């Protein structure tokens, strides 16, 4: 093999094969994020929606409720959800560490590009547009509030008074908030770690439009939260469960609140 042919082969490898391999590697990593394997710890819950309120019970509490002859109100919905832990072995610890940590940015992955159809052509969306919209609003408001608290505290540390620190937190939250759809490039960025890391929290909504296979909430790696539900109604219930598990309380007068959390 002469030197010229070898040089051509090397150029092809550098310009074509290497980048393609990197893309395949990133997409493979994305697949591992949403299918991370066997969890270190599991907790199971029943989220009940009845009389316009959500009730969160452990699987054992729900079983005892039914065995004692308690009948749920007519029209009540029960969502069975699993919390999985892949970091510490405790789903509660994973959730708190992930959602309450300090980040430079946070990204809400609204779902597949078909979510765009919810606005003008909801019949083209595989799922329930109303509940996906509610879920997006709820999780965005939840993460924004937690993010804002961290920047409020930072503002106080910087010497701002209370009012100025609140304004600083508000400004920083919306400057650092990103939203995107689960398209090829988002999967690529998640797989290579550009988003969903120690500096950029990524929250993924995986529902029927994205091929959800189970009702589960999990943190596959630090900085990534996956909320997976076989229906969009389940995703909304899972967000309520998250709020309950981390002990989140909505600020008084908050107008973004979509649901009421009860014991």
PDB file of C-alpha atoms in Angstrom:
ATOM      1  CA  UNK A   1       0.000   0.000   0.000  1.00  0.00           C
ATOM      2  CA  UNK A   2       1.545   3.277  -1.101  1.00  0.00           C
ATOM      3  CA  UNK A   3       1.674   6.365   1.051  1.00  0.00           C
ATOM      4  CA  UNK A   4      -0.981   8.262  -0.920  1.00  0.00           C
ATOM      5  CA  UNK A   5      -3.583   5.504  -0.552  1.00  0.00           C
ATOM      6  CA  UNK A   6      -2.821   5.196   3.136  1.00  0.00           C
ATOM      7  CA  UNK A   7      -3.273   8.933   3.562  1.00  0.00           C
ATOM      8  CA  UNK A   8      -6.672   8.782   1.836  1.00  0.00           C
ATOM      9  CA  UNK A   9      -7.790   5.962   4.123  1.00  0.00           C
ATOM     10  CA  UNK A  10      -6.667   7.887   7.181  1.00  0.00           C
ATOM     11  CA  UNK A  11      -8.574  10.963   6.035  1.00  0.00           C
ATOM     12  CA  UNK A  12     -11.727   8.895   5.492  1.00  0.00           C
ATOM     13  CA  UNK A  13     -11.362   7.392   8.941  1.00  0.00           C
ATOM     14  CA  UNK A  14     -10.940  10.816  10.531  1.00  0.00           C
ATOM     15  CA  UNK A  15     -13.689  12.594   8.601  1.00  0.00           C
ATOM     16  CA  UNK A  16     -16.326   9.862   8.382  1.00  0.00           C
ATOM     17  CA  UNK A  17     -15.798   6.847  10.573  1.00  0.00           C
ATOM     18  CA  UNK A  18     -14.676   8.636  13.752  1.00  0.00           C
ATOM     19  CA  UNK A  19     -17.586  11.138  13.867  1.00  0.00           C
ATOM     20  CA  UNK A  20     -20.068   8.388  12.993  1.00  0.00           C
ATOM     21  CA  UNK A  21     -18.694   6.218  15.781  1.00  0.00           C
ATOM     22  CA  UNK A  22     -19.067   9.121  18.199  1.00  0.00           C
ATOM     23  CA  UNK A  23     -22.712   9.598  17.186  1.00  0.00           C
ATOM     24  CA  UNK A  24     -23.417   5.882  17.617  1.00  0.00           C
ATOM     25  CA  UNK A  25     -21.685   5.958  21.007  1.00  0.00           C
ATOM     26  CA  UNK A  26     -23.769   8.952  22.147  1.00  0.00           C
ATOM     27  CA  UNK A  27     -27.047   7.410  21.011  1.00  0.00           C
ATOM     28  CA  UNK A  28     -26.122   4.157  22.731  1.00  0.00           C
ATOM     29  CA  UNK A  29     -25.537   6.104  25.945  1.00  0.00           C
ATOM     30  CA  UNK A  30     -28.944   7.738  25.561  1.00  0.00           C
ATOM     31  CA  UNK A  31     -30.514   4.293  25.278  1.00  0.00           C
ATOM     32  CA  UNK A  32     -28.819   3.321  28.526  1.00  0.00           C
ATOM     33  CA  UNK A  33     -30.253   6.416  30.206  1.00  0.00           C
ATOM     34  CA  UNK A  34     -33.865   5.454  29.613  1.00  0.00           C
ATOM     35  CA  UNK A  35     -33.184   1.723  30.023  1.00  0.00           C
ATOM     36  CA  UNK A  36     -30.561   1.668  32.779  1.00  0.00           C
ATOM     37  CA  UNK A  37     -31.034  -1.969  33.800  1.00  0.00           C
ATOM     38  CA  UNK A  38     -31.579  -3.369  37.280  1.00  0.00           C
ATOM     39  CA  UNK A  39     -32.040  -0.680  39.977  1.00  0.00           C
ATOM     40  CA  UNK A  40     -30.219  -0.717  43.306  1.00  0.00           C
ATOM     41  CA  UNK A  41     -33.437   0.038  45.185  1.00  0.00           C
ATOM     42  CA  UNK A  42     -37.163   0.162  44.447  1.00  0.00           C
ATOM     43  CA  UNK A  43     -40.169   1.739  46.167  1.00  0.00           C
ATOM     44  CA  UNK A  44     -43.752   1.300  44.959  1.00  0.00           C
ATOM     45  CA  UNK A  45     -46.608   3.748  45.369  1.00  0.00           C
ATOM     46  CA  UNK A  46     -50.268   4.156  44.504  1.00  0.00           C
ATOM     47  CA  UNK A  47     -51.282   7.663  43.493  1.00  0.00           C
ATOM     48  CA  UNK A  48     -55.056   8.090  43.736  1.00  0.00           C
ATOM     49  CA  UNK A  49     -56.935  10.862  41.977  1.00  0.00           C
ATOM     50  CA  UNK A  50     -60.401  11.350  43.464  1.00  0.00           C
ATOM     51  CA  UNK A  51     -62.664  14.338  44.060  1.00  0.00           C
ATOM     52  CA  UNK A  52     -60.213  16.668  42.274  1.00  0.00           C
ATOM     53  CA  UNK A  53     -57.372  15.792  44.634  1.00  0.00           C
ATOM     54  CA  UNK A  54     -54.344  13.512  44.595  1.00  0.00           C
ATOM     55  CA  UNK A  55     -53.565  11.114  47.429  1.00  0.00           C
ATOM     56  CA  UNK A  56     -50.171   9.413  47.664  1.00  0.00           C
ATOM     57  CA  UNK A  57     -49.933   6.047  49.410  1.00  0.00           C
ATOM     58  CA  UNK A  58     -47.232   3.435  49.580  1.00  0.00           C
ATOM     59  CA  UNK A  59     -48.104   0.128  47.964  1.00  0.00           C
ATOM     60  CA  UNK A  60     -48.517  -1.412  51.419  1.00  0.00           C
ATOM     61  CA  UNK A  61     -50.807   1.395  52.617  1.00  0.00           C
ATOM     62  CA  UNK A  62     -52.972   1.043  49.522  1.00  0.00           C
ATOM     63  CA  UNK A  63     -53.194  -2.728  49.927  1.00  0.00           C
ATOM     64  CA  UNK A  64     -54.270  -2.348  53.550  1.00  0.00           C
ATOM     65  CA  UNK A  65     -56.842   0.250  52.531  1.00  0.00           C
ATOM     66  CA  UNK A  66     -58.460  -2.106  50.054  1.00  0.00           C
ATOM     67  CA  UNK A  67     -58.233  -5.133  52.364  1.00  0.00           C
ATOM     68  CA  UNK A  68     -60.029  -3.179  55.082  1.00  0.00           C
ATOM     69  CA  UNK A  69     -62.987  -2.789  52.775  1.00  0.00           C
ATOM     70  CA  UNK A  70     -62.490   0.874  51.913  1.00  0.00           C
ATOM     71  CA  UNK A  71     -64.172   1.757  48.648  1.00  0.00           C
ATOM     72  CA  UNK A  72     -62.775   4.496  46.480  1.00  0.00           C
ATOM     73  CA  UNK A  73     -65.121   7.236  45.264  1.00  0.00           C
ATOM     74  CA  UNK A  74     -66.855   6.623  41.965  1.00  0.00           C
ATOM     75  CA  UNK A  75     -64.616   7.653  39.083  1.00  0.00           C
ATOM     76  CA  UNK A  76     -61.429   7.526  41.148  1.00  0.00           C
ATOM     77  CA  UNK A  77     -58.234   6.701  39.267  1.00  0.00           C
ATOM     78  CA  UNK A  78     -55.346   4.707  40.696  1.00  0.00           C
ATOM     79  CA  UNK A  79     -51.855   5.049  39.246  1.00  0.00           C
ATOM     80  CA  UNK A  80     -49.319   2.424  40.306  1.00  0.00           C
ATOM     81  CA  UNK A  81     -45.849   3.956  40.117  1.00  0.00           C
ATOM     82  CA  UNK A  82     -42.384   2.610  40.867  1.00  0.00           C
ATOM     83  CA  UNK A  83     -39.529   4.775  42.119  1.00  0.00           C
ATOM     84  CA  UNK A  84     -36.202   3.294  41.080  1.00  0.00           C
ATOM     85  CA  UNK A  85     -32.744   4.119  42.400  1.00  0.00           C
ATOM     86  CA  UNK A  86     -29.589   3.722  40.344  1.00  0.00           C
ATOM     87  CA  UNK A  87     -27.293   6.008  42.356  1.00  0.00           C
ATOM     88  CA  UNK A  88     -27.551   5.556  46.121  1.00  0.00           C
ATOM     89  CA  UNK A  89     -29.969   2.666  46.550  1.00  0.00           C
ATOM     90  CA  UNK A  90     -32.637   5.007  47.929  1.00  0.00           C
ATOM     91  CA  UNK A  91     -35.076   6.543  45.402  1.00  0.00           C
ATOM     92  CA  UNK A  92     -35.909   9.344  47.838  1.00  0.00           C
ATOM     93  CA  UNK A  93     -32.256  10.278  48.246  1.00  0.00           C
ATOM     94  CA  UNK A  94     -31.710  10.138  44.474  1.00  0.00           C
ATOM     95  CA  UNK A  95     -34.649  12.487  43.866  1.00  0.00           C
ATOM     96  CA  UNK A  96     -33.669  14.981  46.551  1.00  0.00           C
ATOM     97  CA  UNK A  97     -30.016  15.073  45.503  1.00  0.00           C
ATOM     98  CA  UNK A  98     -30.979  15.534  41.867  1.00  0.00           C
ATOM     99  CA  UNK A  99     -33.710  18.138  42.203  1.00  0.00           C
ATOM    100  CA  UNK A 100     -32.267  20.182  45.070  1.00  0.00           C
ATOM    101  CA  UNK A 101     -28.659  20.435  43.851  1.00  0.00           C
ATOM    102  CA  UNK A 102     -27.254  23.686  42.488  1.00  0.00           C
ATOM    103  CA  UNK A 103     -27.084  23.847  38.681  1.00  0.00           C
ATOM    104  CA  UNK A 104     -26.039  26.439  36.125  1.00  0.00           C
ATOM    105  CA  UNK A 105     -28.955  25.519  33.858  1.00  0.00           C
ATOM    106  CA  UNK A 106     -31.963  23.238  33.724  1.00  0.00           C
ATOM    107  CA  UNK A 107     -33.586  21.722  30.651  1.00  0.00           C
ATOM    108  CA  UNK A 108     -37.104  20.332  30.406  1.00  0.00           C
ATOM    109  CA  UNK A 109     -37.438  17.800  27.581  1.00  0.00           C
ATOM    110  CA  UNK A 110     -41.126  18.190  26.739  1.00  0.00           C
ATOM    111  CA  UNK A 111     -41.384  14.946  24.789  1.00  0.00           C
ATOM    112  CA  UNK A 112     -41.179  13.842  21.179  1.00  0.00           C
ATOM    113  CA  UNK A 113     -41.553  16.466  18.425  1.00  0.00           C
ATOM    114  CA  UNK A 114     -45.153  15.263  18.016  1.00  0.00           C
ATOM    115  CA  UNK A 115     -45.970  17.193  21.205  1.00  0.00           C
ATOM    116  CA  UNK A 116     -45.917  20.274  18.996  1.00  0.00           C
ATOM    117  CA  UNK A 117     -49.162  18.985  17.449  1.00  0.00           C
ATOM    118  CA  UNK A 118     -50.934  19.485  20.761  1.00  0.00           C
ATOM    119  CA  UNK A 119     -51.389  23.156  19.980  1.00  0.00           C
ATOM    120  CA  UNK A 120     -53.058  22.966  16.582  1.00  0.00           C
ATOM    121  CA  UNK A 121     -53.604  19.283  15.749  1.00  0.00           C
ATOM    122  CA  UNK A 122     -54.076  17.310  18.977  1.00  0.00           C
ATOM    123  CA  UNK A 123     -55.516  14.393  17.002  1.00  0.00           C
ATOM    124  CA  UNK A 124     -52.042  13.810  15.535  1.00  0.00           C
ATOM    125  CA  UNK A 125     -50.496  13.388  18.987  1.00  0.00           C
ATOM    126  CA  UNK A 126     -50.185   9.862  20.372  1.00  0.00           C
ATOM    127  CA  UNK A 127     -51.422  10.431  23.909  1.00  0.00           C
ATOM    128  CA  UNK A 128     -53.467  13.046  25.736  1.00  0.00           C
ATOM    129  CA  UNK A 129     -52.566  16.643  24.907  1.00  0.00           C
ATOM    130  CA  UNK A 130     -54.392  18.090  27.898  1.00  0.00           C
ATOM    131  CA  UNK A 131     -52.506  15.983  30.411  1.00  0.00           C
ATOM    132  CA  UNK A 132     -49.166  16.389  28.654  1.00  0.00           C
ATOM    133  CA  UNK A 133     -49.636  20.156  28.800  1.00  0.00           C
ATOM    134  CA  UNK A 134     -50.513  19.958  32.494  1.00  0.00           C
ATOM    135  CA  UNK A 135     -47.503  17.734  33.137  1.00  0.00           C
ATOM    136  CA  UNK A 136     -45.135  20.090  31.333  1.00  0.00           C
ATOM    137  CA  UNK A 137     -46.500  23.082  33.268  1.00  0.00           C
ATOM    138  CA  UNK A 138     -46.305  21.239  36.592  1.00  0.00           C
ATOM    139  CA  UNK A 139     -42.768  19.903  36.259  1.00  0.00           C
ATOM    140  CA  UNK A 140     -41.503  23.212  34.828  1.00  0.00           C
ATOM    141  CA  UNK A 141     -42.990  25.116  37.760  1.00  0.00           C
ATOM    142  CA  UNK A 142     -41.636  22.597  40.282  1.00  0.00           C
ATOM    143  CA  UNK A 143     -38.070  22.666  38.969  1.00  0.00           C
ATOM    144  CA  UNK A 144     -38.189  26.453  38.533  1.00  0.00           C
ATOM    145  CA  UNK A 145     -39.163  26.901  42.174  1.00  0.00           C
ATOM    146  CA  UNK A 146     -36.386  24.631  43.424  1.00  0.00           C
ATOM    147  CA  UNK A 147     -33.871  26.291  41.079  1.00  0.00           C
ATOM    148  CA  UNK A 148     -34.987  29.731  42.239  1.00  0.00           C
ATOM    149  CA  UNK A 149     -34.483  28.851  45.906  1.00  0.00           C
ATOM    150  CA  UNK A 150     -30.831  28.027  45.257  1.00  0.00           C
ATOM    151  CA  UNK A 151     -30.243  31.336  43.468  1.00  0.00           C
ATOM    152  CA  UNK A 152     -32.137  33.230  46.158  1.00  0.00           C
ATOM    153  CA  UNK A 153     -29.726  31.808  48.727  1.00  0.00           C
ATOM    154  CA  UNK A 154     -26.827  32.669  46.462  1.00  0.00           C
ATOM    155  CA  UNK A 155     -28.135  36.221  46.220  1.00  0.00           C
ATOM    156  CA  UNK A 156     -28.191  36.505  50.006  1.00  0.00           C
ATOM    157  CA  UNK A 157     -24.632  35.173  50.147  1.00  0.00           C
ATOM    158  CA  UNK A 158     -23.634  37.876  47.662  1.00  0.00           C
ATOM    159  CA  UNK A 159     -24.939  40.502  50.086  1.00  0.00           C
ATOM    160  CA  UNK A 160     -28.290  41.320  48.469  1.00  0.00           C
ATOM    161  CA  UNK A 161     -31.210  42.262  50.671  1.00  0.00           C
ATOM    162  CA  UNK A 162     -34.291  40.027  50.692  1.00  0.00           C
ATOM    163  CA  UNK A 163     -36.179  41.789  47.894  1.00  0.00           C
ATOM    164  CA  UNK A 164     -33.119  42.072  45.655  1.00  0.00           C
ATOM    165  CA  UNK A 165     -32.197  38.436  46.257  1.00  0.00           C
ATOM    166  CA  UNK A 166     -35.711  37.368  45.210  1.00  0.00           C
ATOM    167  CA  UNK A 167     -35.503  39.418  42.025  1.00  0.00           C
ATOM    168  CA  UNK A 168     -32.042  38.039  41.316  1.00  0.00           C
ATOM    169  CA  UNK A 169     -33.341  34.491  41.764  1.00  0.00           C
ATOM    170  CA  UNK A 170     -36.287  35.150  39.449  1.00  0.00           C
ATOM    171  CA  UNK A 171     -34.074  36.649  36.745  1.00  0.00           C
ATOM    172  CA  UNK A 172     -31.470  33.899  36.937  1.00  0.00           C
ATOM    173  CA  UNK A 173     -34.090  31.142  36.839  1.00  0.00           C
ATOM    174  CA  UNK A 174     -35.616  32.297  33.577  1.00  0.00           C
ATOM    175  CA  UNK A 175     -32.267  33.126  32.013  1.00  0.00           C
ATOM    176  CA  UNK A 176     -31.064  29.606  32.751  1.00  0.00           C
ATOM    177  CA  UNK A 177     -34.231  27.688  31.809  1.00  0.00           C
ATOM    178  CA  UNK A 178     -34.163  25.690  28.577  1.00  0.00           C
ATOM    179  CA  UNK A 179     -36.854  23.592  26.933  1.00  0.00           C
ATOM    180  CA  UNK A 180     -36.540  21.228  24.017  1.00  0.00           C
ATOM    181  CA  UNK A 181     -38.096  18.212  22.341  1.00  0.00           C
ATOM    182  CA  UNK A 182     -36.814  14.676  22.299  1.00  0.00           C
ATOM    183  CA  UNK A 183     -35.456  14.772  18.757  1.00  0.00           C
ATOM    184  CA  UNK A 184     -32.253  13.280  17.370  1.00  0.00           C
ATOM    185  CA  UNK A 185     -30.047  16.138  18.581  1.00  0.00           C
ATOM    186  CA  UNK A 186     -31.484  16.115  22.092  1.00  0.00           C
ATOM    187  CA  UNK A 187     -30.825  12.376  22.346  1.00  0.00           C
ATOM    188  CA  UNK A 188     -27.318  13.025  21.041  1.00  0.00           C
ATOM    189  CA  UNK A 189     -26.697  15.780  23.615  1.00  0.00           C
ATOM    190  CA  UNK A 190     -28.038  13.603  26.426  1.00  0.00           C
ATOM    191  CA  UNK A 191     -25.917  10.679  25.332  1.00  0.00           C
ATOM    192  CA  UNK A 192     -22.707  12.678  25.174  1.00  0.00           C
ATOM    193  CA  UNK A 193     -23.492  14.444  28.439  1.00  0.00           C
ATOM    194  CA  UNK A 194     -23.838  18.000  27.125  1.00  0.00           C
ATOM    195  CA  UNK A 195     -27.125  18.214  29.030  1.00  0.00           C
ATOM    196  CA  UNK A 196     -28.004  16.099  32.029  1.00  0.00           C
ATOM    197  CA  UNK A 197     -24.884  16.544  34.095  1.00  0.00           C
ATOM    198  CA  UNK A 198     -23.636  18.218  37.279  1.00  0.00           C
ATOM    199  CA  UNK A 199     -24.112  21.682  35.771  1.00  0.00           C
ATOM    200  CA  UNK A 200     -27.222  21.205  33.618  1.00  0.00           C
ATOM    201  CA  UNK A 201     -30.213  19.342  35.025  1.00  0.00           C
ATOM    202  CA  UNK A 202     -32.255  17.521  32.377  1.00  0.00           C
ATOM    203  CA  UNK A 203     -35.811  16.316  33.052  1.00  0.00           C
ATOM    204  CA  UNK A 204     -37.283  13.917  30.497  1.00  0.00           C
ATOM    205  CA  UNK A 205     -40.974  13.195  30.028  1.00  0.00           C
ATOM    206  CA  UNK A 206     -41.396   9.756  28.476  1.00  0.00           C
ATOM    207  CA  UNK A 207     -45.003   8.882  27.665  1.00  0.00           C
ATOM    208  CA  UNK A 208     -46.970   6.967  25.033  1.00  0.00           C
ATOM    209  CA  UNK A 209     -45.702   9.258  22.267  1.00  0.00           C
ATOM    210  CA  UNK A 210     -42.110   8.388  23.252  1.00  0.00           C
ATOM    211  CA  UNK A 211     -42.707   4.635  23.594  1.00  0.00           C
ATOM    212  CA  UNK A 212     -43.006   4.388  27.386  1.00  0.00           C
ATOM    213  CA  UNK A 213     -43.022   0.806  28.658  1.00  0.00           C
ATOM    214  CA  UNK A 214     -43.577   1.296  32.393  1.00  0.00           C
ATOM    215  CA  UNK A 215     -44.730   3.714  35.075  1.00  0.00           C
ATOM    216  CA  UNK A 216     -41.516   4.695  36.798  1.00  0.00           C
ATOM    217  CA  UNK A 217     -39.499   7.658  38.028  1.00  0.00           C
ATOM    218  CA  UNK A 218     -35.731   7.329  38.198  1.00  0.00           C
ATOM    219  CA  UNK A 219     -32.370   9.095  38.081  1.00  0.00           C
ATOM    220  CA  UNK A 220     -30.106   7.065  35.759  1.00  0.00           C
ATOM    221  CA  UNK A 221     -27.147   9.378  36.315  1.00  0.00           C
ATOM    222  CA  UNK A 222     -26.456  12.566  38.229  1.00  0.00           C
ATOM    223  CA  UNK A 223     -28.286  15.468  36.631  1.00  0.00           C
ATOM    224  CA  UNK A 224     -30.892  13.422  34.744  1.00  0.00           C
ATOM    225  CA  UNK A 225     -34.457  12.773  35.922  1.00  0.00           C
ATOM    226  CA  UNK A 226     -36.688  10.481  33.874  1.00  0.00           C
ATOM    227  CA  UNK A 227     -40.461  10.530  34.393  1.00  0.00           C
ATOM    228  CA  UNK A 228     -41.912   7.619  32.435  1.00  0.00           C
ATOM    229  CA  UNK A 229     -45.600   6.777  32.195  1.00  0.00           C
ATOM    230  CA  UNK A 230     -47.614   4.619  29.823  1.00  0.00           C
ATOM    231  CA  UNK A 231     -50.239   7.383  29.736  1.00  0.00           C
ATOM    232  CA  UNK A 232     -49.952  11.149  30.018  1.00  0.00           C
ATOM    233  CA  UNK A 233     -52.366  11.028  32.961  1.00  0.00           C
ATOM    234  CA  UNK A 234     -49.844   8.795  34.729  1.00  0.00           C
ATOM    235  CA  UNK A 235     -47.017  11.249  34.085  1.00  0.00           C
ATOM    236  CA  UNK A 236     -49.005  13.977  35.817  1.00  0.00           C
ATOM    237  CA  UNK A 237     -49.626  11.673  38.795  1.00  0.00           C
ATOM    238  CA  UNK A 238     -45.918  10.820  38.900  1.00  0.00           C
ATOM    239  CA  UNK A 239     -45.011  14.487  39.194  1.00  0.00           C
ATOM    240  CA  UNK A 240     -47.379  14.770  42.161  1.00  0.00           C
ATOM    241  CA  UNK A 241     -45.625  11.757  43.665  1.00  0.00           C
ATOM    242  CA  UNK A 242     -42.247  13.446  43.218  1.00  0.00           C
ATOM    243  CA  UNK A 243     -43.503  16.570  44.995  1.00  0.00           C
ATOM    244  CA  UNK A 244     -44.791  14.425  47.848  1.00  0.00           C
ATOM    245  CA  UNK A 245     -41.628  12.328  48.173  1.00  0.00           C
ATOM    246  CA  UNK A 246     -39.241  15.312  48.316  1.00  0.00           C
ATOM    247  CA  UNK A 247     -41.558  17.204  50.676  1.00  0.00           C
ATOM    248  CA  UNK A 248     -42.083  20.105  48.293  1.00  0.00           C
ATOM    249  CA  UNK A 249     -44.502  22.848  49.333  1.00  0.00           C
ATOM    250  CA  UNK A 250     -45.798  25.349  46.813  1.00  0.00           C
ATOM    251  CA  UNK A 251     -45.203  29.017  47.727  1.00  0.00           C
ATOM    252  CA  UNK A 252     -48.321  30.822  48.888  1.00  0.00           C
ATOM    253  CA  UNK A 253     -50.094  32.559  46.061  1.00  0.00           C
ATOM    254  CA  UNK A 254     -48.200  30.648  43.387  1.00  0.00           C
ATOM    255  CA  UNK A 255     -50.363  30.773  40.274  1.00  0.00           C
ATOM    256  CA  UNK A 256     -48.576  27.961  38.445  1.00  0.00           C
ATOM    257  CA  UNK A 257     -49.858  25.304  40.821  1.00  0.00           C
ATOM    258  CA  UNK A 258     -51.866  22.716  38.893  1.00  0.00           C
ATOM    259  CA  UNK A 259     -52.689  20.098  41.507  1.00  0.00           C
ATOM    260  CA  UNK A 260     -53.293  19.785  45.208  1.00  0.00           C
ATOM    261  CA  UNK A 261     -51.109  17.370  47.128  1.00  0.00           C
ATOM    262  CA  UNK A 262     -52.633  15.637  50.114  1.00  0.00           C
ATOM    263  CA  UNK A 263     -51.208  13.044  52.424  1.00  0.00           C
TER     264      UNK A 263
END
